[in-house]
Coordinates of C-alpha atoms and ligand atoms in Angstrom, one line a residue:
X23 CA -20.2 -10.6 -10.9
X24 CA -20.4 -7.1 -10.2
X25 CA -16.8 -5.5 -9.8
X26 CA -15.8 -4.2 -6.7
X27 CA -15.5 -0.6 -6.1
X28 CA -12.5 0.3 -4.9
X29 CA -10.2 3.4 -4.0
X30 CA -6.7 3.1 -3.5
X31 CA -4.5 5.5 -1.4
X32 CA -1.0 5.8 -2.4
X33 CA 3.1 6.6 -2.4
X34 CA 4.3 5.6 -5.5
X35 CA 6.8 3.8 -5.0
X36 CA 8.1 0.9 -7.0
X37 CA 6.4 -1.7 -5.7
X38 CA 3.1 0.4 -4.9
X39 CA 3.3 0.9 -9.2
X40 CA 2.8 -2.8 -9.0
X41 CA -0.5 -2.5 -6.9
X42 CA -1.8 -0.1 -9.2
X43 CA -0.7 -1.6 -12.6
X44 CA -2.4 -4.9 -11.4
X45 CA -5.3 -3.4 -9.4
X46 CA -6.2 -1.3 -12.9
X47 CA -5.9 -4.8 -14.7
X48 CA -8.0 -6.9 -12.7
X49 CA -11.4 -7.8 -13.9
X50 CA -12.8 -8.0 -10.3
X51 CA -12.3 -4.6 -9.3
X52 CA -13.8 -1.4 -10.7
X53 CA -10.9 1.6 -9.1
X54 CA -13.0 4.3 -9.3
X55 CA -10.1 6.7 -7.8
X56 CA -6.1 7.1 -6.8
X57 CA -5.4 9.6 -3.7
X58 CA -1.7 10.2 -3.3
X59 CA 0.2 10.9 -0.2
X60 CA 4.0 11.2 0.7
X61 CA 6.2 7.8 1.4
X62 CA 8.6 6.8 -0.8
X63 CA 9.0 9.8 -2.6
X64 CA 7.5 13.9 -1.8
X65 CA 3.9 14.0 -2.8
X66 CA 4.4 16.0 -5.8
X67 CA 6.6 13.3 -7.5
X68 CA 4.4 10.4 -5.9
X69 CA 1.3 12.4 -7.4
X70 CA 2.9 12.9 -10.9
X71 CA 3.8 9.0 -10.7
X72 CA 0.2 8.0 -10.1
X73 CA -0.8 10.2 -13.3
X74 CA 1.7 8.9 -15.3
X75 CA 0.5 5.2 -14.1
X76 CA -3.3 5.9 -14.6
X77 CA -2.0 6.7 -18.4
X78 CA 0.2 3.5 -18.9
X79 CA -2.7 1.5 -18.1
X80 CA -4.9 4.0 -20.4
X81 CA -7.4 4.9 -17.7
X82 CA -7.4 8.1 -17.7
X83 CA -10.6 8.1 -16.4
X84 CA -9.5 7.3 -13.1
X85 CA -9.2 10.3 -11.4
X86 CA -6.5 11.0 -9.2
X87 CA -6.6 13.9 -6.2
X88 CA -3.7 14.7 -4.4
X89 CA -3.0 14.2 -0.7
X90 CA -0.8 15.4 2.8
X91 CA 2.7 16.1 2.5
X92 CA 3.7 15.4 5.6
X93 CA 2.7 13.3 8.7
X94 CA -0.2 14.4 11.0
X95 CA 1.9 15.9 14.0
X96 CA 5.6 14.9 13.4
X97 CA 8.4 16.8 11.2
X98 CA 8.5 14.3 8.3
X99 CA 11.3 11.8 7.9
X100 CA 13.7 10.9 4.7
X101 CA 11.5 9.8 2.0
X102 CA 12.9 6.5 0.9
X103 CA 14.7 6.8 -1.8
X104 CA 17.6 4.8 -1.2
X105 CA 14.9 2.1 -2.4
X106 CA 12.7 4.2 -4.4
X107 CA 15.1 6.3 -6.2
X108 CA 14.6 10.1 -6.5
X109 CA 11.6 10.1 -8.7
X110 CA 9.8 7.7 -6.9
X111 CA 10.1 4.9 -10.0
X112 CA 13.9 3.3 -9.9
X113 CA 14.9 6.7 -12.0
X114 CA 12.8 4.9 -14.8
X115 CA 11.6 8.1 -16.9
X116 CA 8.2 7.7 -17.7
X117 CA 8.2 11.7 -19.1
X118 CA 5.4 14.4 -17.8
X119 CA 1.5 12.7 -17.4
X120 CA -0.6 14.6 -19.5
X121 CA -3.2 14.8 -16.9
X122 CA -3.2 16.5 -14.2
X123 CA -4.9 16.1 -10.6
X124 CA -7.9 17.1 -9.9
X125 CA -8.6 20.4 -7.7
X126 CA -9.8 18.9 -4.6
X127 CA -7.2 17.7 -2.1
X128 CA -7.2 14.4 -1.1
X129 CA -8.8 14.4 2.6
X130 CA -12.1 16.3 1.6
X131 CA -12.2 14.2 -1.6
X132 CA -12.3 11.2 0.3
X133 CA -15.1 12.3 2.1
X134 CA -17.1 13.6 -0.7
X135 CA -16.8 10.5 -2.5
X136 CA -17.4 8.5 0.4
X137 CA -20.3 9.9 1.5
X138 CA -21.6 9.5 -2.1
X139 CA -21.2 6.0 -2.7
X140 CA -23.9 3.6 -1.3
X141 CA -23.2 2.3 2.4
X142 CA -20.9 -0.9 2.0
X143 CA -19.8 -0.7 -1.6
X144 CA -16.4 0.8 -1.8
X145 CA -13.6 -1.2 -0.3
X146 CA -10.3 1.1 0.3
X147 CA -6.8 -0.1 -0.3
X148 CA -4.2 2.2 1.6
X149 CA -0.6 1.8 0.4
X150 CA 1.2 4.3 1.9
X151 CA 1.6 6.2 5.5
X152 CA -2.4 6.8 6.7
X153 CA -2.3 10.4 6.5
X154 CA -5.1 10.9 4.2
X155 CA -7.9 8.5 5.6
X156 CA -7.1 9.9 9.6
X157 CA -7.5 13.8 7.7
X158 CA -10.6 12.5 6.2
X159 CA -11.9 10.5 9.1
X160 CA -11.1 14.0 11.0
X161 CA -13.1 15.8 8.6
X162 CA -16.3 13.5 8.2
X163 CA -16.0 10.4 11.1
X164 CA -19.5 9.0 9.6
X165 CA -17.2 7.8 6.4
X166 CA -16.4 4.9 9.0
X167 CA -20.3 3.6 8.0
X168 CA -19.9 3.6 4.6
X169 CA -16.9 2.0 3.4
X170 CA -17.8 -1.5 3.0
X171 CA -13.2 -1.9 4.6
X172 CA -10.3 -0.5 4.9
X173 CA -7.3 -2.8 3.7
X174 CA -3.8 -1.6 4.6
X175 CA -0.4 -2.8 3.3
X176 CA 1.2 -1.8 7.2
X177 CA 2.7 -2.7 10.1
X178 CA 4.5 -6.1 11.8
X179 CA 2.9 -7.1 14.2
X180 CA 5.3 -10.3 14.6
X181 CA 8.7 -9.3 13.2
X182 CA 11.2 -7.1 12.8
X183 CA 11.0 -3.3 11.3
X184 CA 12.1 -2.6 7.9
X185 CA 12.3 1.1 7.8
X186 CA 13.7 1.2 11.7
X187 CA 14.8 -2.1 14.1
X188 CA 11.0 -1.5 15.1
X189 CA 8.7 -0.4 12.8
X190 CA 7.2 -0.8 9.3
X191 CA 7.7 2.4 6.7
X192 CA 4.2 3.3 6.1
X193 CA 3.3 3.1 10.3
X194 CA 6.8 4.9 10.8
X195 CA 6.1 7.5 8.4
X196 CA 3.1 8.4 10.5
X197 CA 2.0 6.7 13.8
X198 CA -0.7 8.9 14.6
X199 CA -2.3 8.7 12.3
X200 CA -2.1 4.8 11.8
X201 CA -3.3 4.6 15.3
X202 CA -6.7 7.1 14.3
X203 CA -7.5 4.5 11.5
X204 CA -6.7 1.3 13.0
X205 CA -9.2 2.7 16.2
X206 CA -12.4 4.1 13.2
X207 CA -15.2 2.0 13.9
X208 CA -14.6 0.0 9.9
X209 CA -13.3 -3.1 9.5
X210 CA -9.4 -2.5 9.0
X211 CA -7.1 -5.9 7.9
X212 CA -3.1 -5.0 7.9
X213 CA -1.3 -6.4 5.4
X214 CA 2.4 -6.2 7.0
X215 CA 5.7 -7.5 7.0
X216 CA 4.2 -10.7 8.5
X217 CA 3.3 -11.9 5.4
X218 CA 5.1 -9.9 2.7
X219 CA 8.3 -10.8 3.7
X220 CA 7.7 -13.9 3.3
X221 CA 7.9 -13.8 -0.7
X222 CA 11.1 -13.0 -2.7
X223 CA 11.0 -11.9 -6.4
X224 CA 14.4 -12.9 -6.9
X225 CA 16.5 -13.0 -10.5
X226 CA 14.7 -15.3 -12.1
X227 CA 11.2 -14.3 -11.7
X228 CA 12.7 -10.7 -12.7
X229 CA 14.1 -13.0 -16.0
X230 CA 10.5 -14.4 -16.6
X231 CA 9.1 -10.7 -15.8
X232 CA 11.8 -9.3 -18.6
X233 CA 10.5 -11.8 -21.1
X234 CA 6.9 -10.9 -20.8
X235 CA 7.7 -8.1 -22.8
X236 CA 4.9 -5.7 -22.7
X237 CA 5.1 -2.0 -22.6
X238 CA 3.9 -2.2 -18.4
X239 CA 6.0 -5.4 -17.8
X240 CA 9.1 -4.2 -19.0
X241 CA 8.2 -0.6 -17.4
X242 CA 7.9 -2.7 -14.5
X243 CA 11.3 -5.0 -14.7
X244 CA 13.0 -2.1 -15.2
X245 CA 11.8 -0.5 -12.2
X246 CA 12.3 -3.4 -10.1
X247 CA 15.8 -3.8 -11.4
X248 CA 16.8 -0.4 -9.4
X249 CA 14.4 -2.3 -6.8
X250 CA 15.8 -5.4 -6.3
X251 CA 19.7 -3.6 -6.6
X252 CA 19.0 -1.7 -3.8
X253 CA 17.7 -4.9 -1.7
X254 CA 21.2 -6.0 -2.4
X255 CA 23.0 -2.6 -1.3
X256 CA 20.8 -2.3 1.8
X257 CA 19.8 -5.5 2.8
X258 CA 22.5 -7.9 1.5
X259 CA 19.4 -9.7 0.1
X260 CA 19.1 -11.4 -3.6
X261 CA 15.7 -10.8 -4.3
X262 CA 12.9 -8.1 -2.8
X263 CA 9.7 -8.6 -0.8
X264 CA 6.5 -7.9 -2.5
X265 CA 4.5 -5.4 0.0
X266 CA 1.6 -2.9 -1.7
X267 CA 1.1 -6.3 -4.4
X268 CA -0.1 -8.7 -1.5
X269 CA -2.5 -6.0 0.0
X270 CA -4.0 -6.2 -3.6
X271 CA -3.5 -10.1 -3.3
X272 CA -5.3 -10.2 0.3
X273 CA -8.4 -8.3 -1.2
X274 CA -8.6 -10.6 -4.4
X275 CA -7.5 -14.1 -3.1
X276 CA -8.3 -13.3 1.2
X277 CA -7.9 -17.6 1.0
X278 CA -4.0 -17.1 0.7
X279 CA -4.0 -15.7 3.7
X280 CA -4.1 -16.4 7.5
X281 CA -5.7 -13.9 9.8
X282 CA -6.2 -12.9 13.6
X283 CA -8.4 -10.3 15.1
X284 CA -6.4 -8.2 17.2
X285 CA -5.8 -5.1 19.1
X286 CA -2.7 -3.4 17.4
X287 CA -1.2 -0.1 19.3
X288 CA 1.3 2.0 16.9
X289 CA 4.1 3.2 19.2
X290 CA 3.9 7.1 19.6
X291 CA 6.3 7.7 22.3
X292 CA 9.6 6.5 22.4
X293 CA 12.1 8.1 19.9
X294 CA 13.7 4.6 18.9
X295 CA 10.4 2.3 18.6
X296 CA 7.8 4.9 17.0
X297 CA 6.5 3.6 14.5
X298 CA 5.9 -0.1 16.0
X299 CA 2.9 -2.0 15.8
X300 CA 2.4 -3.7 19.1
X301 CA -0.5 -6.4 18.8
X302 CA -1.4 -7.8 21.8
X303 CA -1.9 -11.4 21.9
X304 CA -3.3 -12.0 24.7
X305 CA -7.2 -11.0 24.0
X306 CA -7.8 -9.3 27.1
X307 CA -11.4 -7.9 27.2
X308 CA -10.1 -4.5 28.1
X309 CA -8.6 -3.9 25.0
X310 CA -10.7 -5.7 22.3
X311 CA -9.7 -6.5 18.5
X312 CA -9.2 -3.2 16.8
X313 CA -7.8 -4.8 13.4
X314 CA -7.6 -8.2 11.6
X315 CA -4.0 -9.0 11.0
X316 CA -2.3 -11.5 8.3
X317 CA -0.4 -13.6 10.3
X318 CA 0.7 -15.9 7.7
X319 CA 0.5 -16.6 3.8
X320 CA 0.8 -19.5 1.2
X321 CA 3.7 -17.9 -0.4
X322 CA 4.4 -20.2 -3.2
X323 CA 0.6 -20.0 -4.4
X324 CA 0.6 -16.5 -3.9
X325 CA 3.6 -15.8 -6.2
X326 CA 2.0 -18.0 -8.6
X327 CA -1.4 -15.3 -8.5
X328 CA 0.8 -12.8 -8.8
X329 CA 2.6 -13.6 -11.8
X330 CA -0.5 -14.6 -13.2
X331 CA -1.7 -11.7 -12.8
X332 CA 1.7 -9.7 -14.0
X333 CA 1.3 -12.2 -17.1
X334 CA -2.4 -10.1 -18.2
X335 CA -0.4 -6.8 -18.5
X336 CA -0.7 -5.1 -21.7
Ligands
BDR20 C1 5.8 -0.2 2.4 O1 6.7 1.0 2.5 C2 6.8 1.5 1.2 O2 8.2 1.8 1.0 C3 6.4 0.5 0.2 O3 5.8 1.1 -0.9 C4 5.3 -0.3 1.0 O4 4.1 0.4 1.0 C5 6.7 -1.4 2.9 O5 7.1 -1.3 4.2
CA21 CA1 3.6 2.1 -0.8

């Protein structure tokens, strides 16, 4: 089977190094390029992370092309290091990449390499706020042809926030332009809180993890050490959620999941709710399907592809 091309948009980000780590493994899928964009840490560290990532997995030929530093239209908030830690990678030192990024920004790479592939072949993965693909969109709207989807680790459509009582971090981080992708005329899923919160990599899958004992496994245990302490600190929970992995599980193993067409509107207005993704369940014909939601996951046999999949890693 021919791999699947596939560009992944990014904030690493602990668990977003998991996505990549795993994406860059993964037989099925050919990554032909990493855009970065702020999050979890400034885009400078986030873009320095990705390069140093790309190396680990010695694929330097993935090119990487750096992306916004802020939101579209909105001051940008705290970067989330309380989780993330200051460099972006649980203050795990991975030293300087020897790479650097390419030239050409993210947005009008996007385009350019859009526009280049054939119509239907490259799948994106978005695992950070949206910033980049609504610039791009912006720039060049016909890219919403040719990507074959758009999957995005975002939004809750039926729970709680985690970065505010309302909303998810990557939709928080920027709601505008969450709301210019989700409305492109590609076919969008969300990967949100729905479903990754309902897996918890608790102690002893971090034991298993540590005993692995590769270079990227224990790069990645001790990353999701700081990870899962600060779950503790700030949630008072023993174990963390896996986000950016499931969007990478949803595109490799769609069967684990459960999914609903629906019309999602990101919260714009009010200063305590921005951020929110409000799906509305009742299907009215005035505002049809805009997105394909996961509503629900097997968690137990997705844990078990993930760590399957953790158990490849060189
Ligand atoms: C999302 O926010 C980021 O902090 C994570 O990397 C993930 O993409 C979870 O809400
Ligand atoms: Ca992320």
């Amino acid at each position: 089977m021919t791999p699947q091309r596939l560009l992944i948009d990014t904030d690493p980000g602990i668990d977003d190094a998991m996505a990549l780590l795993l994406a860059l493994d993964a037989p099925e899928l050919a990554v032909v390029a990493l855009t970065t964009v702020f999050g979890n840490a400034p885009t400078a560290t986030t873009t320095q992370n990705a390069l140093a990532l790309v190396e680990m997995a010695m694929r330097r030929d993935v090119v990487v092309a750096r992306g916004a530093e802020g939101p579209l239209v909105r001051p940008a908030l705290e970067s989330a290091w309380q989780f993330h830690g200051r460099n972006g990678l649980g203050e795990v030192d991975l030293g300087p990449p020897r790479g650097e990024a390419i030239a050409q920004r993210a947005a009008p790479f996007l385009v350019e390499r859009i526009m280049a592939e054939a119509a239907g072949r490259l799948v994106l993965l978005a695992l950070g706020p949206l910033t980049n693909l609504a610039l791009a969109l912006r720039i060049e709207p016909r890219i919403a042809e040719r990507v074959a989807r758009v999957v995005v680790m975002g939004g809750a459509v039926n729970r709680a926030g985690n970065a505010s009582a309302a909303a998810e971090a990557n939709t928080r981080n920027d709601p505008e332009a969450a709301q210019i992708v989700f409305d492109a005329p590609w076919p969008v899923t969300l990967v949100g809180l729905d479903v990754t919160q309902q897996t918890l990599f608790t102690d002893e899958q971090m034991a298993w993890l540590a005993a692995l004992g590769g270079a990227q496994s224990t790069f990645l245990h001790a990353a999701h050490r700081y990870y899962l302490d600060a779950y503790r600190r700030n949630k008072a929970l023993d174990g963390f959620h896996i986000h950016d992995a499931s969007a990478l599980l949803y595109l490799l193993d769609p069967d684990l999941f459960v999914t609903r067409p629906l019309h999602v509107e990101v919260e714009r207005h009010s200063p305590i709710h921005f951020g929110m993704t409000v799906a509305d369940w009742r299907y009215s014909p005035a505002q049809p399907p805009n997105v394909e939601v996961c509503v629900d996951v097997q968690a137990e046999p997705l844990m078990r592809a993930l760590k399957k999949r953790l158990a490849r890693l060189k």
